Short mmCIF file of C-alpha atoms and ligand atoms in Angstrom, two decimals:
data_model
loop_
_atom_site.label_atom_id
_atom_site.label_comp_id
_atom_site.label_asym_id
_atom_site.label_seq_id
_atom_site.Cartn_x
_atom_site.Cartn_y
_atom_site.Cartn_z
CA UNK P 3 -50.90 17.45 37.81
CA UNK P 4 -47.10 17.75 37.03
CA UNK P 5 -45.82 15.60 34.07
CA UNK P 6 -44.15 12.75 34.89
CA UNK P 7 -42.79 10.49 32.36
CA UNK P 8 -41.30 6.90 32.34
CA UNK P 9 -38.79 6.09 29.23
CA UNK P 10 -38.90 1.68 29.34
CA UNK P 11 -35.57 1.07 28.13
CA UNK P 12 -33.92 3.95 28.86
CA UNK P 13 -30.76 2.35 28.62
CA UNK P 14 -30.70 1.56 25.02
CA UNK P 15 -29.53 4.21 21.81
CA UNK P 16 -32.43 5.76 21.93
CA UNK P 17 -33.65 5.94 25.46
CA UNK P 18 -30.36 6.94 26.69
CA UNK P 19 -30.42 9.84 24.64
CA UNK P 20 -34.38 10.74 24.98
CA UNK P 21 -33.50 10.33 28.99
CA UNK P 22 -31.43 12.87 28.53
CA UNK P 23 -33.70 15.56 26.67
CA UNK P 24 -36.35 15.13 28.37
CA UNK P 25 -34.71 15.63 31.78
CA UNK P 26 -33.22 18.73 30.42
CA UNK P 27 -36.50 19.83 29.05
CA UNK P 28 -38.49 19.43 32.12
CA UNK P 29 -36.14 18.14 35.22
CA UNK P 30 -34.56 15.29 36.14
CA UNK P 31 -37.13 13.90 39.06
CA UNK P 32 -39.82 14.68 36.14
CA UNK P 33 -38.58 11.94 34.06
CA UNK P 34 -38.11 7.82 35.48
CA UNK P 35 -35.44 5.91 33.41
CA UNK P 36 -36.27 2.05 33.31
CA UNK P 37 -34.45 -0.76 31.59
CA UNK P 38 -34.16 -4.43 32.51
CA UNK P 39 -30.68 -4.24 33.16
CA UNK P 40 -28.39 -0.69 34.65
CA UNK P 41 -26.97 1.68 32.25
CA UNK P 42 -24.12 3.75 32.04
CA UNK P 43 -22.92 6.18 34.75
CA UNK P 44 -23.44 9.11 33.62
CA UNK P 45 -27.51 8.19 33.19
CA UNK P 46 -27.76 6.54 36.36
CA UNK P 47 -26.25 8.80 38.32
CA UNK P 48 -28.85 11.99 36.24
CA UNK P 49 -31.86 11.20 38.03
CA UNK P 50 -34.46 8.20 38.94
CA UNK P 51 -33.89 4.72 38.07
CA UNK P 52 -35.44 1.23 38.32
CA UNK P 53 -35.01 -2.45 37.09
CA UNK P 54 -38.05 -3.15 35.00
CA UNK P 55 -39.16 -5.69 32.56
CA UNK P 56 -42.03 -4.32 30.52
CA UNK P 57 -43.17 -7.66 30.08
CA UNK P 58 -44.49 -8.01 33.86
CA UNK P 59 -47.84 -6.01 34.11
CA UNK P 60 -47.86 -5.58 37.96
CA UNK P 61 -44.32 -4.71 37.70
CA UNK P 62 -44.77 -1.33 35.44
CA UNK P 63 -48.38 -0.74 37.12
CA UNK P 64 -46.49 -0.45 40.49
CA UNK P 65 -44.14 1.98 39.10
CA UNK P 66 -46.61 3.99 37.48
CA UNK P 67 -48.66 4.56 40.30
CA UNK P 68 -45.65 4.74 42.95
CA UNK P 69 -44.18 7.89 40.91
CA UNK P 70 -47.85 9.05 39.37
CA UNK P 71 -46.51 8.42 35.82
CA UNK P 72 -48.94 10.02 32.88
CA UNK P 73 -46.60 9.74 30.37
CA UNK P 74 -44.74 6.50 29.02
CA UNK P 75 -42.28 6.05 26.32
CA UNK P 76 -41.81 2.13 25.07
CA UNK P 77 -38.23 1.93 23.43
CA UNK P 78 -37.62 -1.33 25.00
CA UNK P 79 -37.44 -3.90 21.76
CA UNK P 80 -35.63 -6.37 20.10
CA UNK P 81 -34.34 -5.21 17.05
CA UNK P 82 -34.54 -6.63 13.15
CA UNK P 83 -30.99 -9.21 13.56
CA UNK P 84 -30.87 -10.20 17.35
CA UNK P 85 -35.22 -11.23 16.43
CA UNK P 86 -33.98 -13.34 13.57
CA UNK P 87 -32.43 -15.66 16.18
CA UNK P 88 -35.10 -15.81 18.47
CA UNK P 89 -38.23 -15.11 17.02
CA UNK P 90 -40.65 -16.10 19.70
CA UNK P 91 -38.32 -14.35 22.34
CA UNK P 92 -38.83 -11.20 19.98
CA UNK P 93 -42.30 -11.48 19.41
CA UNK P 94 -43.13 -11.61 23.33
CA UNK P 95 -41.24 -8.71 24.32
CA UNK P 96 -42.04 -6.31 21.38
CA UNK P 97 -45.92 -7.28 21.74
CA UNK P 98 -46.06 -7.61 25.11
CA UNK P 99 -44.29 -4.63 26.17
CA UNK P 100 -46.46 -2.73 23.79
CA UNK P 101 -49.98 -4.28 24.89
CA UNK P 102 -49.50 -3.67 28.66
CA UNK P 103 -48.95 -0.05 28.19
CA UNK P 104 -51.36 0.08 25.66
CA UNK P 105 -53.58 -1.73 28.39
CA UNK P 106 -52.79 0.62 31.34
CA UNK P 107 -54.08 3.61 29.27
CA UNK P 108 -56.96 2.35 28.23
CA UNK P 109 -57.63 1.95 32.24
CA UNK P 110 -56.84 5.71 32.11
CA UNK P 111 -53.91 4.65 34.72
CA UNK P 112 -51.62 6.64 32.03
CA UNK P 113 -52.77 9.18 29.51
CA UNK P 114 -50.10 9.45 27.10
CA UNK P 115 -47.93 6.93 25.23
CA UNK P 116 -44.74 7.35 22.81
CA UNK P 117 -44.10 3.89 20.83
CA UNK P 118 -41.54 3.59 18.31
CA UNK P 119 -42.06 1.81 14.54
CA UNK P 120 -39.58 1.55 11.86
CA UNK P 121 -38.89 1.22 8.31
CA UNK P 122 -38.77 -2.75 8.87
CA UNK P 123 -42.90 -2.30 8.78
CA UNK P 124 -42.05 -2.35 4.87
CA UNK P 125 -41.20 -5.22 2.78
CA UNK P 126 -39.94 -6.66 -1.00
CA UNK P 127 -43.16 -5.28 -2.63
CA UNK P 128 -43.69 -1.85 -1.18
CA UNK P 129 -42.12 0.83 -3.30
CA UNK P 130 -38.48 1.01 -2.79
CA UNK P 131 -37.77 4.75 -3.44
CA UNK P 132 -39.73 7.58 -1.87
CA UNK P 133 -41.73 5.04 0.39
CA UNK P 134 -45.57 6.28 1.13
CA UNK P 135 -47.00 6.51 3.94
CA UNK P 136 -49.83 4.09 3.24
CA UNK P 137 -48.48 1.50 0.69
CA UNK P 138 -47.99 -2.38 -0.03
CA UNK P 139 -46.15 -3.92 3.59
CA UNK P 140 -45.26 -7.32 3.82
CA UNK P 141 -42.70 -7.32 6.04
CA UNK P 142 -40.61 -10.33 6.10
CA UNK P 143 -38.69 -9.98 9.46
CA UNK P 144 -40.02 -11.37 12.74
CA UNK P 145 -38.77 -7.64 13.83
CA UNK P 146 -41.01 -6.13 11.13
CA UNK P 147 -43.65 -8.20 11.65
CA UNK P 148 -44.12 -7.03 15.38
CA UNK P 149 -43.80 -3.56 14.27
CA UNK P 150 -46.88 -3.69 11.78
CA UNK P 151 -48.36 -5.40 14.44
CA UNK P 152 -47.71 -3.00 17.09
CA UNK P 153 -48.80 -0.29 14.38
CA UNK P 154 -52.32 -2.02 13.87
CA UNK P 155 -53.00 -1.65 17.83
CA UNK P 156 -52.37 1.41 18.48
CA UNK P 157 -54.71 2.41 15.74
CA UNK P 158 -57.11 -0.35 17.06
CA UNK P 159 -56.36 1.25 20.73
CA UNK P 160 -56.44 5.13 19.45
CA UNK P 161 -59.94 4.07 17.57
CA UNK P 162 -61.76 1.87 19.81
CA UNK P 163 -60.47 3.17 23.35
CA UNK P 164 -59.06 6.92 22.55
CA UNK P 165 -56.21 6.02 23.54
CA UNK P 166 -53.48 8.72 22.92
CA UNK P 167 -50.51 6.86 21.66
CA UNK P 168 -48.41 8.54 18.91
CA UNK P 169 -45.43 6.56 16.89
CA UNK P 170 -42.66 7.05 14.47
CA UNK P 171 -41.34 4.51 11.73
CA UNK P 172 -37.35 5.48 12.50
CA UNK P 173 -34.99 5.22 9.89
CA UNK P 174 -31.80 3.83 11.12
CA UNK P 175 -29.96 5.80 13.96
CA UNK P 176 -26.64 6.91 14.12
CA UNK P 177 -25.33 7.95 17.78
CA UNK P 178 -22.33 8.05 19.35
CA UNK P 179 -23.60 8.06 23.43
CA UNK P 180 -24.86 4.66 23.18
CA UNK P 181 -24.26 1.68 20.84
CA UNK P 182 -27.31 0.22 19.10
CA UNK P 183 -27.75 -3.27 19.46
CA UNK P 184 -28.76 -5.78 17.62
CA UNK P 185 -30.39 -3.96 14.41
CA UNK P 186 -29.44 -3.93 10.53
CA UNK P 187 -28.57 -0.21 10.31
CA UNK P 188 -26.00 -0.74 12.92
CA UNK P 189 -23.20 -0.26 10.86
CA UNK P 190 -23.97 2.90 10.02
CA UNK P 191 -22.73 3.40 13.66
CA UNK P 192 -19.95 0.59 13.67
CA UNK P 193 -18.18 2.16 10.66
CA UNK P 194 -17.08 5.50 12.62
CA UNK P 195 -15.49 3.61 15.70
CA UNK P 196 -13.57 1.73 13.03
CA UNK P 197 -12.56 4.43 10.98
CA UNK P 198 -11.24 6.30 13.89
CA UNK P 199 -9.87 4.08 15.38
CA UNK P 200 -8.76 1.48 13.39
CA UNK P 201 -8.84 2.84 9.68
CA UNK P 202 -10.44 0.12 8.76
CA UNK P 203 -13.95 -1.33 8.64
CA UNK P 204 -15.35 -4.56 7.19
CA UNK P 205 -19.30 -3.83 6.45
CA UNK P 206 -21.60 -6.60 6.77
CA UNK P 207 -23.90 -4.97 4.36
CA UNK P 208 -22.98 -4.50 0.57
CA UNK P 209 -21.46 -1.36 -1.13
CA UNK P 210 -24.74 0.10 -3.08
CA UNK P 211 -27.68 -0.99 -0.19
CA UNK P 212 -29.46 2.31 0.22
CA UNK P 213 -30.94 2.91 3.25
CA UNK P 214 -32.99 5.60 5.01
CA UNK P 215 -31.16 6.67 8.01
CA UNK P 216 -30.83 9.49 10.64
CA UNK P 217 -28.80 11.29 12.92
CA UNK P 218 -29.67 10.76 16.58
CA UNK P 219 -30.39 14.20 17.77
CA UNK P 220 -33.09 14.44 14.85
CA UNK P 221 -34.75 11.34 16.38
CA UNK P 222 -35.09 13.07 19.39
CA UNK P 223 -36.16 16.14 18.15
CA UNK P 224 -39.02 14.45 15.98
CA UNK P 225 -39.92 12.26 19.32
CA UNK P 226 -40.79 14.79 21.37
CA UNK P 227 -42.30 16.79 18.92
CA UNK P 228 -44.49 14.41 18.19
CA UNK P 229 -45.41 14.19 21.86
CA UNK P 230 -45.84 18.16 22.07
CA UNK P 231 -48.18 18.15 19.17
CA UNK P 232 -51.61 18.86 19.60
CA UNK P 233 -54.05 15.88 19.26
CA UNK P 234 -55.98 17.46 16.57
CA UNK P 235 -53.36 18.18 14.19
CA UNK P 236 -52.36 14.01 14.32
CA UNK P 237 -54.03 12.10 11.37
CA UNK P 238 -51.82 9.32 11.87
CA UNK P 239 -52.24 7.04 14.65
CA UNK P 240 -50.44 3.72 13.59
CA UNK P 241 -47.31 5.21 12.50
CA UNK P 242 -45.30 8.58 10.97
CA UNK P 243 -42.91 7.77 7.83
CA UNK P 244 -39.87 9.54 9.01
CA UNK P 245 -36.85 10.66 6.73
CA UNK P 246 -33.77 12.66 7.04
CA UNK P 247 -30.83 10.78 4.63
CA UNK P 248 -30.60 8.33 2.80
CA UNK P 249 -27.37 6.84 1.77
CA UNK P 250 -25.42 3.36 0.82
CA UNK P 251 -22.40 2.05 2.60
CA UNK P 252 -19.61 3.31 -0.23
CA UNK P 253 -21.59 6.85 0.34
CA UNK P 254 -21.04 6.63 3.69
CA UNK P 255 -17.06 5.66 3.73
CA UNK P 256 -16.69 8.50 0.97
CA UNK P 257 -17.85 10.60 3.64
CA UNK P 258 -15.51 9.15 6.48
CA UNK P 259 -12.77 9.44 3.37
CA UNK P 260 -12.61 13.25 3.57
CA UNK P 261 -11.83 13.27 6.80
CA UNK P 262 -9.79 10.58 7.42
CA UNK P 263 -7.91 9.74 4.10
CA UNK P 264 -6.58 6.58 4.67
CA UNK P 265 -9.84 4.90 5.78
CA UNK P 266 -9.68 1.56 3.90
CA UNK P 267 -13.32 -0.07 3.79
CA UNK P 268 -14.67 -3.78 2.87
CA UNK P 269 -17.52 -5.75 1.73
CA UNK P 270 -18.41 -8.91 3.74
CA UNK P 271 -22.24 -9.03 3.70
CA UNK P 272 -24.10 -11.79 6.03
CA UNK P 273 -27.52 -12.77 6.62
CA UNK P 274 -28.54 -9.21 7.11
CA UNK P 275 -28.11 -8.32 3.39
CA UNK P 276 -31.60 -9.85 2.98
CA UNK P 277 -33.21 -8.28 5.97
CA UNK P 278 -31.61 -4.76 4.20
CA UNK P 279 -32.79 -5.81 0.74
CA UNK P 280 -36.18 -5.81 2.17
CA UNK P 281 -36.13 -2.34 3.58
CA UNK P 282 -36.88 1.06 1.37
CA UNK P 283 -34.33 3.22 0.42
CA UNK P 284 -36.13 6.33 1.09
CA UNK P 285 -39.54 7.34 2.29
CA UNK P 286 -41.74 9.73 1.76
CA UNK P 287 -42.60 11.46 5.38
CA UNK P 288 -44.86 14.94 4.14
CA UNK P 289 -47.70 13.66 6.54
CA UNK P 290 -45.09 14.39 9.78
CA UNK P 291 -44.05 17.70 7.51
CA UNK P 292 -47.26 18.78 7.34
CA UNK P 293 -48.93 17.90 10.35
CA UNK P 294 -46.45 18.26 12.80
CA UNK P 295 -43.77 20.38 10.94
CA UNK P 296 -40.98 17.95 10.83
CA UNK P 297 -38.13 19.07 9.35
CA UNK P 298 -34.01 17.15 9.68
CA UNK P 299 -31.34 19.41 10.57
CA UNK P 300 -28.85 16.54 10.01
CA UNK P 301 -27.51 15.51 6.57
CA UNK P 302 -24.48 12.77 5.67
CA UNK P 303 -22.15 15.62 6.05
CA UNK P 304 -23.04 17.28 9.39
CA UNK P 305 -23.59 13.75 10.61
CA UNK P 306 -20.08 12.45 9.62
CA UNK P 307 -18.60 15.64 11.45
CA UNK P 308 -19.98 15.24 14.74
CA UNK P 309 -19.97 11.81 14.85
CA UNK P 310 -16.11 11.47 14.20
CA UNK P 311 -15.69 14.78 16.15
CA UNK P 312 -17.60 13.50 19.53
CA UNK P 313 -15.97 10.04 19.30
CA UNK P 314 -12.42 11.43 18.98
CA UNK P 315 -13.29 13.64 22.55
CA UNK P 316 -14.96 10.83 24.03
CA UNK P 317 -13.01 7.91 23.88
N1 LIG X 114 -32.53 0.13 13.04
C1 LIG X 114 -33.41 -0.98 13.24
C2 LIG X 114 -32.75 -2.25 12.88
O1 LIG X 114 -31.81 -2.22 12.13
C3 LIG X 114 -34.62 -0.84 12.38
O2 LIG X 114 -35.63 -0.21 13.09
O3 LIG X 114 -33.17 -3.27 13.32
#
């Protein structure tokens, strides 16, 4: 049978970007885009659509079987800031979401499943620098907590059912097609609109927090390689460390800097200093090296270069 693949919350950063690749990799009928709400023109207008909260069962069975979907990817979520508001809100879509897929392959109604982790999985007592991949977790976030969760099942799913679901702890994401929403690496994003356009940017996280981040097109990369990667050579089944960069918000605006000169930056952190001060600053990801052959092509530098060079076009 053809591949057909649904991306749930396809009109997020990530799934707007992952819509894309995968349409170009295989075609745009191959690939359904779903999100609860529409998304920008340019991805509505690429191939198949529909309105679809992964929280309603019947809803996502119906589209699975209407388009004979054997391939999901989950990045529907609500991320480490907004989920500090409203915890139980968070909670029910991030588990949810994640237990009626998880649900519709173990009735064989899908056979493959991409669901996203993140570095919020770790907490104040795992090992700050060089992160492993099994280690100390803790998390204190109601966003991190649903991700270790979420990690536990599919490993209970993968073990108990064979269910092939395969996941990635992300770093934070910078992108400039589609604004993140909602997380604690967002500025990381927010500071090159500012810079470009305003010269200015107040951070809401402090100068020295080092965190592990990456550039978008990396994500993408690792996501469907991941996918592509032969069963046999997977040895992790709750969730790959992932790493490209790591870098603190001064490193970041020295980076802007030679570029853009004048770029003043500022210091106002808020309540997401502690969600931050939780997080690693790097991690150690030679499980997805060597069993998958990840490798980043994107540093600070090459990041900083097409971010500010793609905005400047864009806008
Ligand atoms: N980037 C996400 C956030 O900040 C972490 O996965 O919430």
């Amino acid at each position: 049978m053809a591949k057909s693949i649904l991306i749930i919350g396809a009109c997020g950063q990530i799934g707007t970007e992952l819509t894309y690749a995968l349409r170009e990799k295989y075609s745009n009928e191959q690939v359904i885009a779903s999100d609860i709400r529409e998304g920008n023109e340019a991805l509505m207008n690429s191939g198949p659509f529909e309105i679809l909260d992964a929280t309603n069962y019947d809803a996502l069975e119906e589209v699975i079987a209407y388009y004979e979907i054997n391939e999901v990817y989950l990045m529907a979520a609500m991320l480490s800031a907004t989920a500090e508001k409203f915890p139980m809100r968070a909670w029910n879509l991030n588990m949810n979401s994640l237990f009626n897929v998880l649900n519709l392959a173990k009735e064989k109604k899908i056979d493959k499943i991409f669901w996203p982790s993140s570095i919020a999985v770790f907490g104040l007592n795992t090992p700050k620098n060089n992160t492993p991949q099994s280690t100390v977790m803790e998390p204190s976030t109601v966003y991190g907590i649903s991700k270790q969760s979420g990690e536990r099942w599919c490993n209970y799913y993968f073990t108990k059912y064979g269910v092939d679901v395969r996941s990635l702890r992300y770093p934070g994401l910078i992108s400039w097609k589609t604004f993140p929403g909602g997380g604690t690496t967002d500025y990381a994003v927010e500071i090159y609109h500012e810079a470009l356009f305003n010269k200015q940017y107040t951070c809401f996280l402090d100068k020295d927090t080092r965190l592990p981040m990456m550039f978008m097109d990396d994500a993408i990369r690792a996501t469907i390689a991941i996918m592509e990667s032969k069963a046999k050579k997977l040895t992790i089944r709750s969730s790959y460390n992932l790493g490209a960069m790591s870098f603190t918000p001064a490193e970041i605006a020295e980076s802007i800097k030679t570029h853009i000169p004048d770029f003043n930056i500022n210091f106002k952190p808020d309540f997401r200093q502690e969600i931050a001060d939780s997080w690693p600053s790097s991690v150690d990801d030679s499980l997805a090296q060597n069993d998958w052959d990840w490798s980043p092509n994107f540093d600070l530098e090459k990041t900083t270069k097409t971010m500010l060079k793609n905005l400047a076009t864009k806008n």
